[in-house]
Tab-separated table of C-alpha atoms and ligand atoms in Angstrom:
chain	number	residue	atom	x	y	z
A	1	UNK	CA	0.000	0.000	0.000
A	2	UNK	CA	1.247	3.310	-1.019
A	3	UNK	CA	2.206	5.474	2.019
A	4	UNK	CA	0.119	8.899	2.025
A	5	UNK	CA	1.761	12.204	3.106
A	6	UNK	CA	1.131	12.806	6.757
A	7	UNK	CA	-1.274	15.761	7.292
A	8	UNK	CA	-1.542	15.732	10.714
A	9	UNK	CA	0.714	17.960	12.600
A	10	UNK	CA	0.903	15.714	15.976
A	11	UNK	CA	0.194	12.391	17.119
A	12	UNK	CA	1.878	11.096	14.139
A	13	UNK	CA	4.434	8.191	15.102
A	14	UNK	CA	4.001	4.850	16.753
A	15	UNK	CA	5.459	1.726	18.375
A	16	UNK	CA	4.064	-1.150	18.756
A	17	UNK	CA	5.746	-2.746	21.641
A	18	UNK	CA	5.708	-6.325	23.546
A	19	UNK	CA	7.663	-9.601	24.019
A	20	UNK	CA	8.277	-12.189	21.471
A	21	UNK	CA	5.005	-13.750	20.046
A	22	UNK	CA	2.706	-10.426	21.588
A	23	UNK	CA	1.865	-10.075	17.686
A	24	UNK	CA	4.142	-6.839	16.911
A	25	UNK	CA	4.701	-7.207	13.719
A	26	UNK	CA	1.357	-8.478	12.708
A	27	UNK	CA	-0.857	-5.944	14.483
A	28	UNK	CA	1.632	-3.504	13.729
A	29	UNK	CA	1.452	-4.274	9.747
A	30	UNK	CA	-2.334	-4.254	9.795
A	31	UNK	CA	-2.617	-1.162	11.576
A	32	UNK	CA	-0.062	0.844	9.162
A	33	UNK	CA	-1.845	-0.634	6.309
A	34	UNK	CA	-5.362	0.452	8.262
A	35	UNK	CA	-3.917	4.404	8.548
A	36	UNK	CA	-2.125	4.439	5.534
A	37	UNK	CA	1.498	5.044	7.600
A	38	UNK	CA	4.812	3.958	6.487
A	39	UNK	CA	6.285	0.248	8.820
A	40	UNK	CA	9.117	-0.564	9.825
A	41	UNK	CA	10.204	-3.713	11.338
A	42	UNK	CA	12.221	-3.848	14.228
A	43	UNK	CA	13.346	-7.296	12.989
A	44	UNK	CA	14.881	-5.932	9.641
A	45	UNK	CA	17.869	-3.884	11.437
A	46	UNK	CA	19.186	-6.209	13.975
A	47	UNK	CA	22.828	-6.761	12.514
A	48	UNK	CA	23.619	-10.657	11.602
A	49	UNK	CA	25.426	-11.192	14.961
A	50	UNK	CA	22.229	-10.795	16.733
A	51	UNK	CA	19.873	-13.037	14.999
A	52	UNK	CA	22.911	-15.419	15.334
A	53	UNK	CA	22.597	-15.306	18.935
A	54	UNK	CA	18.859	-15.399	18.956
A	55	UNK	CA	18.989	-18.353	17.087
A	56	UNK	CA	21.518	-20.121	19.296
A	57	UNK	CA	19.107	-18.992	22.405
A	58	UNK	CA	21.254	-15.878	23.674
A	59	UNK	CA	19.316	-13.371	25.123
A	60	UNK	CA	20.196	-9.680	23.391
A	61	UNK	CA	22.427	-7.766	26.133
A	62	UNK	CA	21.850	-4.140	26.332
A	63	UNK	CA	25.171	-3.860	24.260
A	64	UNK	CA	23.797	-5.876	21.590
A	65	UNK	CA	20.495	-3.596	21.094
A	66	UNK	CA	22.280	-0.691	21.137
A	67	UNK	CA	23.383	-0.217	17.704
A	68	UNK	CA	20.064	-1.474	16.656
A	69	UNK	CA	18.136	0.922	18.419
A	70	UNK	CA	20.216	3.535	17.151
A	71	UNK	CA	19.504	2.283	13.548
A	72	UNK	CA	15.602	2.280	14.119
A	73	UNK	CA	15.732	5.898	15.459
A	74	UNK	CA	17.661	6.397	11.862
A	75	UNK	CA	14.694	4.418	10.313
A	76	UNK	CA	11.790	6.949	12.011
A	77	UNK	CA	13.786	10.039	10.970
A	78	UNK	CA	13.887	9.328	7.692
A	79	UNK	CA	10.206	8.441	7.418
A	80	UNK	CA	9.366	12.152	9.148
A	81	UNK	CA	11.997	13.573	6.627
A	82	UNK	CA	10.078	12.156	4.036
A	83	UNK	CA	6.689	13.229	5.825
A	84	UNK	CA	5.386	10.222	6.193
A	85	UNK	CA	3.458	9.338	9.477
A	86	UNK	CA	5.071	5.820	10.360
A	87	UNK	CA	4.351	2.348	12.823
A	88	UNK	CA	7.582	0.892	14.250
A	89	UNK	CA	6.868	-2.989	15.145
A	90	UNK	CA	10.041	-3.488	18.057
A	91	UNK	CA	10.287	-4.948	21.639
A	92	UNK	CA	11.520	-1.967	23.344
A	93	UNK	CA	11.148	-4.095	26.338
A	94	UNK	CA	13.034	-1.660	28.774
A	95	UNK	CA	12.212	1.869	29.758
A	96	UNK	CA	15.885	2.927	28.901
A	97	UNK	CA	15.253	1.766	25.629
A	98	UNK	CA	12.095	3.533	24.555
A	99	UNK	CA	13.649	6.806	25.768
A	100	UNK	CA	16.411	6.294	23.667
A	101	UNK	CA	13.676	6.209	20.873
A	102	UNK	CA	11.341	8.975	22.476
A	103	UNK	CA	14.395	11.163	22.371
A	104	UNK	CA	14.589	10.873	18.629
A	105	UNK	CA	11.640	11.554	18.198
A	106	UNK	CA	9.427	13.403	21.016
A	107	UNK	CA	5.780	12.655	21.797
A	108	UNK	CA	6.206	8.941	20.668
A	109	UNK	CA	3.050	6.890	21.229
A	110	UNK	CA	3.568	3.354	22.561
A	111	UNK	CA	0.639	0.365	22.090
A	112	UNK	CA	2.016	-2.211	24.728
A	113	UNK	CA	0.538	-5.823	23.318
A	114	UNK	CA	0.220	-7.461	26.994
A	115	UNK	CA	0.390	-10.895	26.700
A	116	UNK	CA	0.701	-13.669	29.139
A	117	UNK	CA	3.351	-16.258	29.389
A	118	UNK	CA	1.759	-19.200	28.168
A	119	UNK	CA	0.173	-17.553	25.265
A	120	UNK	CA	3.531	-15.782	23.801
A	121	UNK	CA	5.531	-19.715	24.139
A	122	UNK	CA	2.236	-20.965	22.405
A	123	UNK	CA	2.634	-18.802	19.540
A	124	UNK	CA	6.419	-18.463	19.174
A	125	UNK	CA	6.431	-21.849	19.096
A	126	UNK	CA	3.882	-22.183	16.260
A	127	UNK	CA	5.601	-20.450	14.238
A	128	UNK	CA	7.871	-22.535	12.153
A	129	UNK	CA	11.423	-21.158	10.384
A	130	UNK	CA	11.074	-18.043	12.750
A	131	UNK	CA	14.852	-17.447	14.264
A	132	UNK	CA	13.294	-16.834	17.733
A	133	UNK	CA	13.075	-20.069	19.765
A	134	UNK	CA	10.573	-20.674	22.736
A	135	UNK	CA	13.329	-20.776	25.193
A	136	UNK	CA	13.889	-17.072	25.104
A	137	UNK	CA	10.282	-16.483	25.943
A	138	UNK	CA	11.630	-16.383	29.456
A	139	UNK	CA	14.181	-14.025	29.477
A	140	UNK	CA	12.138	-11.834	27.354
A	141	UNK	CA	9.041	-11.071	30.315
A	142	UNK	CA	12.146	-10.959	32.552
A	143	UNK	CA	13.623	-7.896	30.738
A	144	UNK	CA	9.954	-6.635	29.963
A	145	UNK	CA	9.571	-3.135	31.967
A	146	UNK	CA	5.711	-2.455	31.345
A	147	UNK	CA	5.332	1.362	29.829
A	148	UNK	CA	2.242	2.060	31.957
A	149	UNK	CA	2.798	5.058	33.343
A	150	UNK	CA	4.914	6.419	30.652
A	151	UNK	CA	3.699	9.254	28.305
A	152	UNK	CA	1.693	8.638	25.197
A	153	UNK	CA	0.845	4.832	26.304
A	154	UNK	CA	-1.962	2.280	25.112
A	155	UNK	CA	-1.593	-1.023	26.996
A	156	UNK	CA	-4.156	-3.467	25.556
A	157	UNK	CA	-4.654	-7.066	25.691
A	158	UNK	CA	-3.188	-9.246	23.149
A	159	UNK	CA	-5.106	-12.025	23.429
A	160	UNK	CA	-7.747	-10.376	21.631
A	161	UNK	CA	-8.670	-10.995	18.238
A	162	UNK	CA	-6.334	-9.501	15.729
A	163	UNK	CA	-9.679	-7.132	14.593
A	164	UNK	CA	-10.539	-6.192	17.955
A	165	UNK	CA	-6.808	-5.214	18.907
A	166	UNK	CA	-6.142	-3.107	15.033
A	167	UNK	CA	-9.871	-1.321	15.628
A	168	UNK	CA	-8.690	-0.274	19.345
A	169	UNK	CA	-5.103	0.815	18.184
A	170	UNK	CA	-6.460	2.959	15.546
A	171	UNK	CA	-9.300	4.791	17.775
A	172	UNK	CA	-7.215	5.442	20.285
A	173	UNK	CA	-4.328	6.651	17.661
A	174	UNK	CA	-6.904	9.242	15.987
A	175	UNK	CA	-8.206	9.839	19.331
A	176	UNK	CA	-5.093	11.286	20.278
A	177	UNK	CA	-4.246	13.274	17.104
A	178	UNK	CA	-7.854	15.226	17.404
A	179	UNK	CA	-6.903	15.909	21.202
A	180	UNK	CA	-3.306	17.028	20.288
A	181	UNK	CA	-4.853	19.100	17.147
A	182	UNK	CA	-7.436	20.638	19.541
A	183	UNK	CA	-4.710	21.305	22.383
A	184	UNK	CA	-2.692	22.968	19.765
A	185	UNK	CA	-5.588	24.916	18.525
A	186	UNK	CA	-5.824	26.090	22.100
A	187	UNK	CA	-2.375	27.174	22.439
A	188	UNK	CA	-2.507	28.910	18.996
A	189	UNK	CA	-5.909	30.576	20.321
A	190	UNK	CA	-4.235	31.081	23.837
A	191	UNK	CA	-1.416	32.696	22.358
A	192	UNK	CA	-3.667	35.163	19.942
A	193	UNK	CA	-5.138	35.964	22.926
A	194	UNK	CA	-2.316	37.431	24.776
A	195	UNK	CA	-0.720	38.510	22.065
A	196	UNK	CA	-3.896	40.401	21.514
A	197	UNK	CA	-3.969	41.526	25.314
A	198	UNK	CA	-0.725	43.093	25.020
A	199	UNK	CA	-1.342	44.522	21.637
A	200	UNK	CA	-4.001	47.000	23.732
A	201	UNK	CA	-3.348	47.154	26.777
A	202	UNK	CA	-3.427	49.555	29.589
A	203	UNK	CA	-0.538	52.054	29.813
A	204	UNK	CA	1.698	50.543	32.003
A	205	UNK	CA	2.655	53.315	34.476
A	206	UNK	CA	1.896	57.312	35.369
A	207	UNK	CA	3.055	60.092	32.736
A	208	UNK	CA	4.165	61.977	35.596
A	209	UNK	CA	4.342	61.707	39.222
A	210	UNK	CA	5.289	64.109	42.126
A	211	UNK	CA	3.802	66.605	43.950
A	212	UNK	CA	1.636	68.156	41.836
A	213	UNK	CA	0.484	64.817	40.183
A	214	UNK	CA	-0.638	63.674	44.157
A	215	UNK	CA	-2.458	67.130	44.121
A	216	UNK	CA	-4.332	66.673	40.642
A	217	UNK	CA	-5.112	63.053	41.716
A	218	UNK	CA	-6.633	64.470	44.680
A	219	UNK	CA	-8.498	66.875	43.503
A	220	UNK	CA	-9.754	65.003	40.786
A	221	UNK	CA	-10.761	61.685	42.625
A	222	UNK	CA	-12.932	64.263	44.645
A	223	UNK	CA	-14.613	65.688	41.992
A	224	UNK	CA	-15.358	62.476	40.354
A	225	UNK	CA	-16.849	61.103	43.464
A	226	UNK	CA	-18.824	64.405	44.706
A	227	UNK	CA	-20.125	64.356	40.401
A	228	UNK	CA	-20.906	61.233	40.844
A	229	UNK	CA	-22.828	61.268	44.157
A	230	UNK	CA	-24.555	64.405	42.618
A	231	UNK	CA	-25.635	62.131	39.707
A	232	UNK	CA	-27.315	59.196	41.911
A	233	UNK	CA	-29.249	61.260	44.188
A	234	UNK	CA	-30.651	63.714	41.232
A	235	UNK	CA	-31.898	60.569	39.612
A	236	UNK	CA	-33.057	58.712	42.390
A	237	UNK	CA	-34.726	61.916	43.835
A	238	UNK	CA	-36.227	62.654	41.041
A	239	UNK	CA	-37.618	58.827	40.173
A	240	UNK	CA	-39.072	58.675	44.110
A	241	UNK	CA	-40.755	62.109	44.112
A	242	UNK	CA	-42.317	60.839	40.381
A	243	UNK	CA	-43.146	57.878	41.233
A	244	UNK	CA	-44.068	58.096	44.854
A	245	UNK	CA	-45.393	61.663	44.910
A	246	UNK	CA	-46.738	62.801	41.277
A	247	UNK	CA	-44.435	65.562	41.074
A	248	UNK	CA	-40.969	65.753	39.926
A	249	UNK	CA	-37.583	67.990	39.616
A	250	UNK	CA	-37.601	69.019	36.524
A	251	UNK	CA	-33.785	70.328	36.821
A	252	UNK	CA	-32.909	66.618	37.810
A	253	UNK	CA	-32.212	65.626	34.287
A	254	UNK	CA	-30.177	68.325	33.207
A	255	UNK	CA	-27.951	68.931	35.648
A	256	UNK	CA	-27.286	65.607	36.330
A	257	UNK	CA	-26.357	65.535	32.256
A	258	UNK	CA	-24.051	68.404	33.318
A	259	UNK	CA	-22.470	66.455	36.082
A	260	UNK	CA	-21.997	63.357	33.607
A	261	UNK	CA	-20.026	65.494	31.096
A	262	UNK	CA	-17.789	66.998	33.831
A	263	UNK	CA	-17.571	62.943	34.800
A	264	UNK	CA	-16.059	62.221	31.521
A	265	UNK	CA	-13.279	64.848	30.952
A	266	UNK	CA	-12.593	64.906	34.371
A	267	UNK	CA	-12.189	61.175	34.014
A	268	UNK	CA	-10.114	61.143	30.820
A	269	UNK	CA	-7.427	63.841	32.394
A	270	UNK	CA	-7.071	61.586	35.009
A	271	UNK	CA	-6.874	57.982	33.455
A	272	UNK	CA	-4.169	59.962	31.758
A	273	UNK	CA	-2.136	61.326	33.925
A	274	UNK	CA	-2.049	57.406	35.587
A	275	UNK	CA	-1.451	56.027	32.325
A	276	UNK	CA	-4.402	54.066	32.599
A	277	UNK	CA	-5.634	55.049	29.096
A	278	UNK	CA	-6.220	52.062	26.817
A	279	UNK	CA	-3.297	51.984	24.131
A	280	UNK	CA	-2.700	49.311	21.080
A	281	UNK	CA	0.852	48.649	20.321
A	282	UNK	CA	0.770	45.553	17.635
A	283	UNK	CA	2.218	47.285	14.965
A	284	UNK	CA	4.750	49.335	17.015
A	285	UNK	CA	5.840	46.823	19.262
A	286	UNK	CA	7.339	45.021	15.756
A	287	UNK	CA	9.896	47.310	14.892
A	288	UNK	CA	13.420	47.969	16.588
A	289	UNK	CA	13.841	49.937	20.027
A	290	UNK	CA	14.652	53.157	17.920
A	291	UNK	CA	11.989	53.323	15.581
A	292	UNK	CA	9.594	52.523	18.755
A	293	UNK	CA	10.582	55.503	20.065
A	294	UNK	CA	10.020	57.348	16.928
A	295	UNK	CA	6.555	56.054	16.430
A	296	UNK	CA	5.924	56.851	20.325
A	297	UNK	CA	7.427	60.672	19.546
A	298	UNK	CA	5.007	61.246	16.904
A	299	UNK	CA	1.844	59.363	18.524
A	300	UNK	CA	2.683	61.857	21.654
A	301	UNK	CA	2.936	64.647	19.181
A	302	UNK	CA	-0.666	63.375	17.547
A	303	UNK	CA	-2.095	63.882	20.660
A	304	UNK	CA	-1.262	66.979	21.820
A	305	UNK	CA	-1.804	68.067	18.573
A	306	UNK	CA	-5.592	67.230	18.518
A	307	UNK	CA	-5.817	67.925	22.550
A	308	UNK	CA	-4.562	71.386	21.730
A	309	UNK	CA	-7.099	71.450	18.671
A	310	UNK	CA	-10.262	70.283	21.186
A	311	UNK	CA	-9.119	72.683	23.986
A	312	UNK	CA	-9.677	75.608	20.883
A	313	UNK	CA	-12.664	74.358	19.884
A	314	UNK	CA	-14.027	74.113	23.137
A	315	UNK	CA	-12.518	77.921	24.229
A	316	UNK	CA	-15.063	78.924	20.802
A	317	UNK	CA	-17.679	77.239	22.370
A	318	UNK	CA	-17.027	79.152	25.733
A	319	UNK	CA	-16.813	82.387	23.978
A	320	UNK	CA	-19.781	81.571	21.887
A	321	UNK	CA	-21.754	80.349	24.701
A	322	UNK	CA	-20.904	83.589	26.912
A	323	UNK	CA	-23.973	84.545	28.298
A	324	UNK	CA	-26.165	82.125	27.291
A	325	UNK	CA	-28.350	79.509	30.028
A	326	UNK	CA	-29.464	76.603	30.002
A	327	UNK	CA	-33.531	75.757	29.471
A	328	UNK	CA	-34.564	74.798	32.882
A	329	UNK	CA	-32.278	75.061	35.428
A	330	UNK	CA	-30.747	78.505	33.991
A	331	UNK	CA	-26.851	77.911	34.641
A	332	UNK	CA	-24.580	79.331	32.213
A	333	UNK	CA	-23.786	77.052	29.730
A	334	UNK	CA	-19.752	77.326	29.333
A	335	UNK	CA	-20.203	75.416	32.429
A	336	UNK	CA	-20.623	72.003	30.254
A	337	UNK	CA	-17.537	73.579	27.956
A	338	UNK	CA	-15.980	74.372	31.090
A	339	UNK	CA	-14.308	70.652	31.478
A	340	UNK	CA	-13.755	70.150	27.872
A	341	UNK	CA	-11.200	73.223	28.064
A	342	UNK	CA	-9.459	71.824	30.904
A	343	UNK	CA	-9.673	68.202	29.762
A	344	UNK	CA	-8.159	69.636	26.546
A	345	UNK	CA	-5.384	71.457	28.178
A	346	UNK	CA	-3.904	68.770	30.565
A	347	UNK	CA	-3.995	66.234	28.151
A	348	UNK	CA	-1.962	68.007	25.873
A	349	UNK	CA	0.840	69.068	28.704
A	350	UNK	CA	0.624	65.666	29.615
A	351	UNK	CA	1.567	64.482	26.172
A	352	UNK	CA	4.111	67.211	26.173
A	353	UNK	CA	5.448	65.662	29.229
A	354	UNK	CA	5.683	62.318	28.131
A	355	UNK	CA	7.087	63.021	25.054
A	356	UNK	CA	10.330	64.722	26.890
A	357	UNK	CA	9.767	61.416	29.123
A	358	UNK	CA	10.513	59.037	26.094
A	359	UNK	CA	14.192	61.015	25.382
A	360	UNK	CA	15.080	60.803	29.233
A	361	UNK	CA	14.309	57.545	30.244
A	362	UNK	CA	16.247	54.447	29.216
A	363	UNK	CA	15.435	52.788	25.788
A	364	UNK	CA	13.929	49.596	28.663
A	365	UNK	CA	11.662	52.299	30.458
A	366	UNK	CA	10.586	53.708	27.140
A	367	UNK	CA	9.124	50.144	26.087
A	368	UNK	CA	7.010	49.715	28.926
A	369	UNK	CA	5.989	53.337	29.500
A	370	UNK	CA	4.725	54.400	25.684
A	371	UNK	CA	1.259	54.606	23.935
A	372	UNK	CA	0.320	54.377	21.055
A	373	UNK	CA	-3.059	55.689	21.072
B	401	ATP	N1	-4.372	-11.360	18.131
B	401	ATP	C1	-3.842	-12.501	17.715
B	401	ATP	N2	-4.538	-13.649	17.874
B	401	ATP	C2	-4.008	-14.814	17.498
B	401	ATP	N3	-2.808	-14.955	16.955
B	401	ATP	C3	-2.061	-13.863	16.766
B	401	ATP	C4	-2.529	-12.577	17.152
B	401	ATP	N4	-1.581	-11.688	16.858
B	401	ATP	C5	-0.563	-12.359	16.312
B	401	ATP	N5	-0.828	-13.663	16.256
B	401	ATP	C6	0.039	-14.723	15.772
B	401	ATP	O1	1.075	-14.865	16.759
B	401	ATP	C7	2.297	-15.136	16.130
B	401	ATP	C8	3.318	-14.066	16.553
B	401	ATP	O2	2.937	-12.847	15.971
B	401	ATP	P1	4.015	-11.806	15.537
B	401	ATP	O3	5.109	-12.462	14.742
B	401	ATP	O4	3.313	-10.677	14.930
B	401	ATP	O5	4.564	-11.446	16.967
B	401	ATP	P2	5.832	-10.594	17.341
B	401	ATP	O6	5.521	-9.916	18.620
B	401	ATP	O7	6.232	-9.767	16.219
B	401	ATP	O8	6.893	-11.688	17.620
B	401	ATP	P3	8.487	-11.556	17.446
B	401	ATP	O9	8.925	-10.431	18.246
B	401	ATP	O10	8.998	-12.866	17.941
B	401	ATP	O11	8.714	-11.381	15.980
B	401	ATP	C9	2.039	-15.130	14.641
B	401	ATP	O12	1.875	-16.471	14.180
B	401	ATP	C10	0.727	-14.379	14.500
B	401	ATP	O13	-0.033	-14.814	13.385
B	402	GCO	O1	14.699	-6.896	22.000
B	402	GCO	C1	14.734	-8.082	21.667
B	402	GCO	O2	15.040	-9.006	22.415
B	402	GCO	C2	14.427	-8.418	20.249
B	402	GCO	O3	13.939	-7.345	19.548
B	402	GCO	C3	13.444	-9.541	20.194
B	402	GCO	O4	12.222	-9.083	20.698
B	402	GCO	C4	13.365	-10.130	18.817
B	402	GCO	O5	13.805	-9.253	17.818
B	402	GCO	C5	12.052	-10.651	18.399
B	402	GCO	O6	11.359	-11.257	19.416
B	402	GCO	C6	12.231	-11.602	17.260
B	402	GCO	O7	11.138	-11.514	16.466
C-alpha cells in the first residue's frame, strides 16, 4: 500500500511494543496498512550477529540492542523527513530503551501488546522457520519493563482478536491526534489571545508623578466622586418624588447631564495622567527599540496636537456660549464647555510631558511606558 503524506501535525508516530510472540509485527502491519502510515520492522535492522545469537538462544544484552536501536531511530527520521506518518513494530522491552527512541523523536506513542506467558511460548512456538526459539520467551518477560505510566501509552490485551486489537489501536491513535490538534488549537488561540492583550493594553505606568500629580489626583478623585454622588441622588430623587409623589424635579435631568459630562473629561485627564488610558501597540511593538521611540514621539505629538485642537474648539464654544443659560435650570452654559477646556489642556501638557519622558528615560523604560493611542 502506497504510504500517504502525513497531514496531521501531531500524534503522528508509533510503536508497537511487547515480548516475542505479543503479535508486533502483525498488528503492527495491519494497523499501518489500516492508517495508511509507512512500517518498519524492528526485525529488519538487527545486525547478523544478533539473529545469530537469537537463534543459538542468547538473550540480546543491552550492548547488543544498542546499535540497533540507534539504527531504528535512523529508520523513524527518515520516514518524518520524508513526511510520512510511520508504525515501528520493536520490543523496546526496557524503559531505557524507549527513551532512547522517544528522544529521537518526542511525543512517541507506545501500544504495549500485553500478553501472558503461556500464550507468547504458544505462539512463538507455532511459528515454524522463525529465528526466535521458545526458550527465550523467558528471558524476554524478565527484561519486559511495562510502559504504563509512561507518556503517550496504550496497553491493551493481546489475546484479543487480531480485529478487535487493530480497531482499538487505531481509535485510540486518531483519538489522540484530534486531542493534540485541539490542544494545539488552544495554544494557537491562547497565544492570539495574549498577544492580543498586550497589543491593547493599559498604559503601564503614570506620565508623571510628584507633587503636583498627588495634588491633581486628589483633587480630581474628589470631583469624580462628589459628580458622581450628585448624579445618583438627582436621579433617584427625582424617580421617588415621580413615582411616589406625582411631582418631579424638573432640573434633575439636566444637571445631572451636566455632572456626567464633567464625569467624563474629568475622568479622561485623570486615566491619563495614571497612564491608565487604553493603548494598542501591535504594529509598534514590531519594529526595533529606535523606531519605537520614533513612532511613540510622533503618537505623543498626535495627541497633543488634537488635545490642543479640542481645547480651541471648546474655548469657541465658551466664547460663543458667553452669556447664554441653560432651558430649565438657567446655569450658564460654558459650564458644560468648562471641562472640555481643561480636559483639553492637561492632556496636551501631559503628552508634552511624556514626550520629553521618552528622550530621558532608558530605551527599557521607554518600552514599557509608551502609547500608542
Ligand atoms: N491477536 C492474535 N490472535 C491470534 N494470533 C495472533 C494474534 N496476533 C498475532 N498472532 C500470531 O502470533 C504469532 C506471533 O505474531 P508476531 O510475529 O506478529 O509477533 P511478534 O511480537 O512480532 O513476535 P516476534 O517479536 O517474535 O517477531 C504469529 O503467528 C501471529 O499470526
Ligand atoms: O529486543 C529483543 O530481544 C528483540 O527485539 C526480540 O524481541 C526479537 O527481535 C524478536 O522477538 C524476534 O522476532
Amino acid at each position: 500500500m502506497q504510504q500517504q503524506p502525513c497531514a496531521l501535525p501531531a500524534r503522528t508516530t508509533l510503536v508497537v511494543m511487547g515480548v516475542s510472540g505479543s503479535g508486533k509485527s502483525e498488528i503492527s502491519q495491519a494497523v499501518a496498512t489500516a492508517l495508511g502510515w509507512r512500517h518498519i520492522e524492528a526485525d529488519h535492522f538487527h545486525p547478523p550477529e544478533n539473529v545469530e545469537r537469537m537463534r543459538a538462544g542468547i538473550p540480546l544484552s543491552d550492548e547488543d540492542r544498542r546499535h540497533w536501536l540507534d539504527a531504528l531511530c535512523e529508520q523513524m527520521l527518515a520516514a518524518q523527513a520524508a513526511g510520512e506518518c510511520f508504525v515501528l513494530a520493536c520490543s523496546a522491552l526496557k524503559r531505557a530503551y524507549r527513551e532512547r527512541l522517544r528522544q529521537a523523536v518526542p511525543g512517541l506513542q507506545f501500544v504495549h501488546l500485553d500478553i501472558d506467558h503461556a500464550t507468547a511460548v504458544q505462539r512463538v512456538g507455532a511459528r515454524p522457520g522463525h529465528f526466535m526459539p521458545t526458550s527465550l520467551v523467558d528471558s524476554q518477560f524478565a527484561t519486559l519493563e511495562k510502559p504504563a505510566g509512561e507518556p503517550y501509552v496504550r496497553v491493551v490485551d493481546a489475546q484479543q482478536s487480531r480485529q478487535a486489537l487493530v480497531a482499538d489501536i487505531q481509535a485510540w491513535v486518531r483519538r489522540e491526534a484530534t486531542e493534540a490538534v485541539s490542544s494545539q488549537a488552544q495554544d494557537m488561540l491562547d497565544s492570539e489571545i495574549d498577544s492580543a492583550n498586550q497589543a491593547a493594553q493599559l498604559g503601564a505606568e503614570p506620565i508623571y508623578e510628584g507633587r503636583i500629580a498627588r495634588m491633581f489626583d486628589r483633587l480630581t478623585d474628589g470631583l469624580m466622586a462628589v459628580l458622581m454622588a450628585f448624579m445618583v441622588v438627582a436621579v433617584f430623587t427625582n424617580v421617588v418624588l415621580r413615582y411616589a409623589f406625582g411631582t418631579g424635579w424638573p432640573g434633575a435631568e439636566e444637571l445631572s447631564r451636566l455632572a456626567f459630562v464633567w464625569l467624563v473629561f474629568v475622568g479622561v485627564a485623570s486615566g491619563m495622567r495614571r497612564g491608565e488610558l487604553m493603548t494598542f501597540r501591535m504594529i509598534r511593538d514590531r519594529f526595533p527599540l529606535l523606531a519605537q521611540r520614533l513612532v511613540d514621539s510622533l503618537s505623543w505629538i498626535l495627541v497633543a496636537g488634537a488635545s490642543l485642537l479640542s481645547a480651541l474648539g471648546a474655548w469657541n464654544q465658551v466664547q460663543f456660549g458667553w452669556g447664554n443659560v441653560s432651558t430649565v435650570v438657567g446655569y450658564p452654559v460654558v459650564l458644560a464647555m468648562l471641562p472640555v477646556l481643561a480636559s483639553m489642556l492637561v492632556l496636551a501638557i501631559l503628552a508634552v510631558v511624556q514626550l520629553v519622558n521618552l528622550w530621558r528615560r532608558t530605551p527599557q523604560a521607554t518600552l514599557t511606558q509608551a502609547h500608542v493611542e
